[in-house]
Amino acid sequence: MNDSSWGAPQPHAGYRGPGEQGPLAPSALPRPGDGHLSTRDVSVPVHDVGGDASQTRRMPIVSDPGDSGDENGGPSGRPERPGVPGPGPADSTGGALSPEQDRPDAQPNRPHEQPDVPTGATPAPAAGEGKKRAGRDLRAAIGVGLGLGVVILASLFFYKPVFLGVIVVAVVVGLWELTSRLKERKDISAPLVPLVVGGAAMTVAGYLRGAEGAWVAMALTALAVLVWRMAQPPADYLRDVTAGLFAAFYVPFLATFVALMLAADDGPWRVLTFLILTVVSDTGAYAVGWRFGRHKLAPRISPGKTREGLIGAVSFAMVAGALCTQFLIDDGSWWQGLLLGLAVAVSATLGDLGESMIKRDLGIKDMGTLLPGHGGIMDRLDSLLPTAPVVWLLLVIFVGAG
């Protein structure tokens, strides 16, 4: 507590009021070795011009010569006892701090410390801080995306079996990425060989024999997974075959619906519509969400997705759907495209969230690194796979199987 809080001194024997006090006798000054003295122990009168001694000045701490402290106590070299105040803190020059400096809220001016920000001032943001980032290498992502688009379009309109081969390659690589991550992160051994063979057969059967062929190939693939896993010890058998059946359904079976669309007479245009709507939905969600996104859509699954982004996906996809069905699909109508675009936006968003859920469970950001700026093949198929059966079914309802 500061001296000023004590009030005026009360008269007592030997007390001399203002104007009567003289300088302290030398015997009254603190001497080295007198014990623990702090700035709170001694006050020396300071006379002003008028002789007023109401103001006092603190005396510095005087310690015993050679006392530099030890491992048992404070600076005086003697152990500090609870409840017994030790010497006040010293400043950078070795002297005692004044009462103002000794306060907890004091701001000593030390050369090595940065000055405090004034009250109410806002620190300047760091370079680039506050700006929204895309989170990926956009140049690489755009370049890879354009390259994939050229390959897809060239194979799609050049010769149907060539595009069917592109689907098979995507399925095989996707299965490899998924089973590899399951093994690395969860130690789940989903049988890759029957999945790859069955996935390729499933896609080709769907193209040649329709939905019936796809279902038969799916059943045979599931049986092959069960039998193949029997060659290993029975521990974790159920876990491994369950993961294998999930992989068979998630990647090749859903991709088979792209082959079903391709098999129609206007198959390339149906597939092109499917690809355009999915890409436009993702682009609309990204553009609107990045610019206007404020309200999280599913923060526990994918913190980057917003409700505003979903609105952008629906709006962009509905407009694109109306245009595609009107000009690309035989006997299609614009209002059918509106419904198709709405369904694509919802299924693509759910597919993206489903993939994010899997990656969060595995503790990874991307399924692979094959595509710079995109991640792996599965990171590009996340929206396409669940959207394929939706587009195939609605086109069959609207304009027939072709």
Coordinates of N, CA and C in Angstrom, one line a residue, residues 182-281:
L182 N -7.2 -46.9 -46.0 CA -7.7 -47.7 -45.0 C -6.7 -48.5 -44.3
K183 N -5.7 -49.0 -45.1 CA -4.6 -49.8 -44.5 C -3.7 -48.9 -43.7
E184 N -3.3 -47.8 -44.2 CA -2.4 -46.9 -43.5 C -3.0 -46.3 -42.2
R185 N -4.2 -45.9 -42.2 CA -4.8 -45.2 -41.1 C -5.5 -46.0 -40.1
K186 N -6.2 -47.1 -40.6 CA -7.0 -47.9 -39.7 C -6.5 -49.4 -39.7
D187 N -5.5 -49.7 -40.4 CA -5.0 -51.1 -40.5 C -6.1 -52.1 -40.9
I188 N -6.9 -51.6 -41.9 CA -8.0 -52.4 -42.5 C -7.5 -53.0 -43.8
S189 N -7.5 -54.3 -43.9 CA -7.0 -54.9 -45.1 C -8.1 -55.3 -46.1
A190 N -8.7 -54.4 -46.8 CA -9.7 -54.7 -47.8 C -9.1 -55.4 -49.0
P191 N -9.6 -56.5 -49.4 CA -8.9 -57.2 -50.5 C -8.9 -56.4 -51.8
L192 N -7.8 -56.0 -52.3 CA -7.7 -55.1 -53.5 C -7.9 -55.9 -54.8
V193 N -7.3 -57.1 -54.9 CA -7.3 -57.8 -56.2 C -8.8 -58.1 -56.6
P194 N -9.6 -58.7 -55.8 CA -11.0 -59.0 -56.2 C -11.8 -57.7 -56.4
L195 N -11.4 -56.6 -55.7 CA -12.1 -55.3 -55.9 C -11.8 -54.7 -57.3
V196 N -10.5 -54.8 -57.7 CA -10.1 -54.3 -59.0 C -10.7 -55.1 -60.1
V197 N -10.6 -56.4 -60.0 CA -11.1 -57.2 -61.1 C -12.7 -57.1 -61.2
G198 N -13.3 -57.2 -60.0 CA -14.8 -57.1 -60.0 C -15.2 -55.7 -60.4
G199 N -14.5 -54.6 -60.0 CA -14.9 -53.2 -60.3 C -14.8 -53.0 -61.8
A200 N -13.8 -53.5 -62.5 CA -13.7 -53.4 -63.9 C -14.8 -54.1 -64.6
A201 N -15.0 -55.4 -64.1 CA -16.1 -56.2 -64.7 C -17.4 -55.5 -64.5
M202 N -17.6 -54.9 -63.4 CA -18.9 -54.3 -63.1 C -19.2 -53.2 -64.1
T203 N -18.2 -52.4 -64.4 CA -18.4 -51.2 -65.3 C -18.6 -51.7 -66.7
V204 N -17.9 -52.7 -67.2 CA -18.1 -53.2 -68.5 C -19.4 -53.9 -68.6
A205 N -19.8 -54.6 -67.6 CA -21.1 -55.3 -67.6 C -22.3 -54.3 -67.7
G206 N -22.1 -53.2 -67.0 CA -23.2 -52.2 -67.0 C -23.3 -51.6 -68.4
Y207 N -22.2 -51.4 -69.1 CA -22.2 -50.8 -70.4 C -22.8 -51.8 -71.4
L208 N -22.5 -53.1 -71.3 CA -22.9 -54.0 -72.3 C -24.3 -54.6 -72.0
R209 N -24.6 -54.8 -70.7 CA -25.8 -55.6 -70.3 C -26.8 -54.7 -69.5
G210 N -26.5 -53.5 -69.3 CA -27.4 -52.6 -68.6 C -27.4 -52.8 -67.1
A211 N -28.4 -52.3 -66.4 CA -28.5 -52.4 -64.9 C -28.4 -53.8 -64.4
E212 N -29.1 -54.7 -65.1 CA -29.1 -56.1 -64.7 C -27.6 -56.7 -64.7
G213 N -26.9 -56.4 -65.7 CA -25.5 -56.9 -65.7 C -24.7 -56.2 -64.6
A214 N -24.9 -55.0 -64.3 CA -24.2 -54.3 -63.2 C -24.5 -55.0 -61.8
W215 N -25.8 -55.3 -61.6 CA -26.1 -56.0 -60.3 C -25.5 -57.3 -60.2
V216 N -25.5 -58.1 -61.3 CA -24.9 -59.4 -61.2 C -23.4 -59.3 -60.9
A217 N -22.7 -58.4 -61.6 CA -21.3 -58.2 -61.4 C -21.0 -57.8 -59.9
M218 N -21.9 -56.9 -59.4 CA -21.7 -56.5 -58.0 C -21.8 -57.7 -57.0
A219 N -22.8 -58.5 -57.3 CA -23.0 -59.7 -56.4 C -21.7 -60.6 -56.5
L220 N -21.2 -60.9 -57.7 CA -20.1 -61.7 -57.8 C -18.8 -61.1 -57.2
T221 N -18.7 -59.8 -57.3 CA -17.6 -59.1 -56.7 C -17.6 -59.2 -55.1
A222 N -18.8 -59.1 -54.6 CA -18.9 -59.3 -53.1 C -18.6 -60.7 -52.7
L223 N -19.0 -61.7 -53.5 CA -18.6 -63.1 -53.1 C -17.1 -63.3 -53.3
A224 N -16.5 -62.7 -54.3 CA -15.1 -62.8 -54.4 C -14.3 -62.2 -53.2
V225 N -14.8 -61.1 -52.7 CA -14.2 -60.4 -51.6 C -14.2 -61.4 -50.4
L226 N -15.4 -62.0 -50.1 CA -15.5 -62.9 -49.0 C -14.6 -64.1 -49.1
V227 N -14.5 -64.6 -50.3 CA -13.6 -65.8 -50.4 C -12.2 -65.5 -50.4
W228 N -11.8 -64.4 -51.0 CA -10.4 -64.0 -51.1 C -9.8 -63.7 -49.7
R229 N -10.6 -63.1 -48.8 CA -10.1 -62.8 -47.5 C -9.9 -64.1 -46.6
M230 N -10.5 -65.2 -47.0 CA -10.4 -66.4 -46.2 C -9.0 -67.0 -46.3
A231 N -8.2 -66.6 -47.2 CA -6.8 -67.0 -47.3 C -5.9 -66.5 -46.1
Q232 N -6.4 -65.5 -45.4 CA -5.7 -64.9 -44.3 C -6.2 -65.3 -43.0
P233 N -5.5 -65.1 -41.9 CA -6.0 -65.5 -40.6 C -7.4 -64.9 -40.3
P234 N -8.2 -65.6 -39.5 CA -9.6 -65.2 -39.2 C -9.7 -63.9 -38.4
A235 N -8.7 -63.4 -37.8 CA -8.7 -62.2 -37.0 C -9.1 -61.0 -37.9
D236 N -10.1 -60.2 -37.5 CA -10.6 -59.1 -38.2 C -11.2 -59.4 -39.6
Y237 N -11.6 -60.6 -39.7 CA -12.2 -61.0 -41.0 C -13.4 -60.1 -41.3
L238 N -14.3 -60.0 -40.4 CA -15.6 -59.3 -40.6 C -15.3 -57.8 -40.9
R239 N -14.3 -57.2 -40.2 CA -14.0 -55.8 -40.5 C -13.4 -55.7 -41.9
D240 N -12.6 -56.5 -42.3 CA -11.9 -56.4 -43.6 C -12.9 -56.6 -44.8
V241 N -13.8 -57.6 -44.7 CA -14.7 -57.9 -45.8 C -15.8 -56.8 -45.8
T242 N -16.2 -56.2 -44.6 CA -17.1 -55.1 -44.6 C -16.6 -53.9 -45.3
A243 N -15.3 -53.6 -45.1 CA -14.6 -52.5 -45.8 C -14.5 -52.8 -47.3
G244 N -14.3 -54.1 -47.6 CA -14.2 -54.4 -49.0 C -15.6 -54.2 -49.7
L245 N -16.7 -54.7 -49.1 CA -18.0 -54.5 -49.7 C -18.3 -53.0 -49.8
F246 N -18.0 -52.2 -48.8 CA -18.2 -50.8 -48.9 C -17.5 -50.2 -50.1
A247 N -16.2 -50.6 -50.3 CA -15.4 -50.0 -51.4 C -16.0 -50.5 -52.7
A248 N -16.5 -51.7 -52.8 CA -17.1 -52.2 -54.1 C -18.3 -51.4 -54.4
F249 N -19.1 -51.1 -53.4 CA -20.3 -50.3 -53.7 C -20.0 -48.8 -54.0
Y250 N -19.1 -48.3 -53.2 CA -18.9 -46.8 -53.2 C -18.2 -46.4 -54.5
V251 N -17.2 -47.2 -55.0 CA -16.5 -46.7 -56.2 C -17.0 -47.4 -57.5
P252 N -16.8 -48.7 -57.7 CA -17.2 -49.2 -59.1 C -18.7 -49.2 -59.3
F253 N -19.5 -49.6 -58.3 CA -20.9 -49.7 -58.6 C -21.5 -48.4 -58.9
L254 N -21.2 -47.3 -58.2 CA -21.7 -46.0 -58.5 C -21.2 -45.5 -59.8
A255 N -20.0 -45.8 -60.1 CA -19.4 -45.4 -61.4 C -20.1 -46.1 -62.6
T256 N -20.6 -47.3 -62.3 CA -21.3 -48.0 -63.4 C -22.4 -47.3 -64.0
F257 N -23.1 -46.4 -63.3 CA -24.2 -45.6 -63.8 C -23.7 -44.6 -64.9
V258 N -22.4 -44.2 -64.8 CA -21.9 -43.4 -65.9 C -21.9 -44.3 -67.2
A259 N -21.5 -45.5 -67.0 CA -21.5 -46.4 -68.2 C -22.9 -46.7 -68.7
L260 N -23.8 -46.7 -67.8 CA -25.2 -46.9 -68.2 C -25.7 -45.7 -69.1
M261 N -25.3 -44.5 -68.7 CA -25.7 -43.3 -69.4 C -25.0 -43.3 -70.8
L262 N -23.7 -43.8 -70.8 CA -22.9 -43.8 -72.0 C -23.5 -44.8 -73.1
A263 N -24.2 -45.8 -72.6 CA -24.7 -46.8 -73.5 C -25.9 -46.4 -74.3
A264 N -26.6 -45.3 -73.9 CA -27.7 -44.8 -74.6 C -27.3 -44.2 -76.0
D265 N -28.3 -44.1 -76.9 CA -28.0 -43.6 -78.2 C -27.4 -42.2 -78.2
D266 N -27.9 -41.3 -77.3 CA -27.3 -40.0 -77.1 C -26.4 -40.0 -75.9
G267 N -25.8 -41.1 -75.6 CA -25.0 -41.3 -74.4 C -23.9 -40.3 -74.1
P268 N -23.1 -39.9 -75.1 CA -22.1 -38.8 -74.9 C -22.7 -37.5 -74.4
W269 N -23.9 -37.2 -74.9 CA -24.5 -35.9 -74.4 C -25.1 -36.0 -73.0
R270 N -25.6 -37.2 -72.7 CA -26.0 -37.4 -71.3 C -24.9 -37.4 -70.3
V271 N -23.8 -38.0 -70.7 CA -22.6 -38.0 -69.8 C -22.1 -36.5 -69.7
L272 N -22.0 -35.8 -70.8 CA -21.6 -34.4 -70.8 C -22.5 -33.6 -69.9
T273 N -23.8 -33.8 -70.0 CA -24.7 -33.1 -69.1 C -24.4 -33.4 -67.7
F274 N -24.2 -34.6 -67.4 CA -23.9 -35.1 -66.0 C -22.6 -34.4 -65.5
L275 N -21.6 -34.3 -66.3 CA -20.3 -33.7 -65.9 C -20.4 -32.2 -65.8
I276 N -21.2 -31.6 -66.7 CA -21.3 -30.1 -66.7 C -22.1 -29.7 -65.4
L277 N -23.2 -30.4 -65.1 CA -24.0 -30.0 -63.9 C -23.2 -30.2 -62.6
T278 N -22.4 -31.3 -62.5 CA -21.7 -31.5 -61.3 C -20.6 -30.5 -61.1
V279 N -19.8 -30.2 -62.2 CA -18.8 -29.2 -62.1 C -19.4 -27.8 -61.9
V280 N -20.5 -27.5 -62.5 CA -21.1 -26.2 -62.3 C -21.6 -26.0 -60.8
S281 N -22.1 -27.1 -60.3 CA -22.6 -27.1 -58.9 C -21.4 -26.9 -58.0

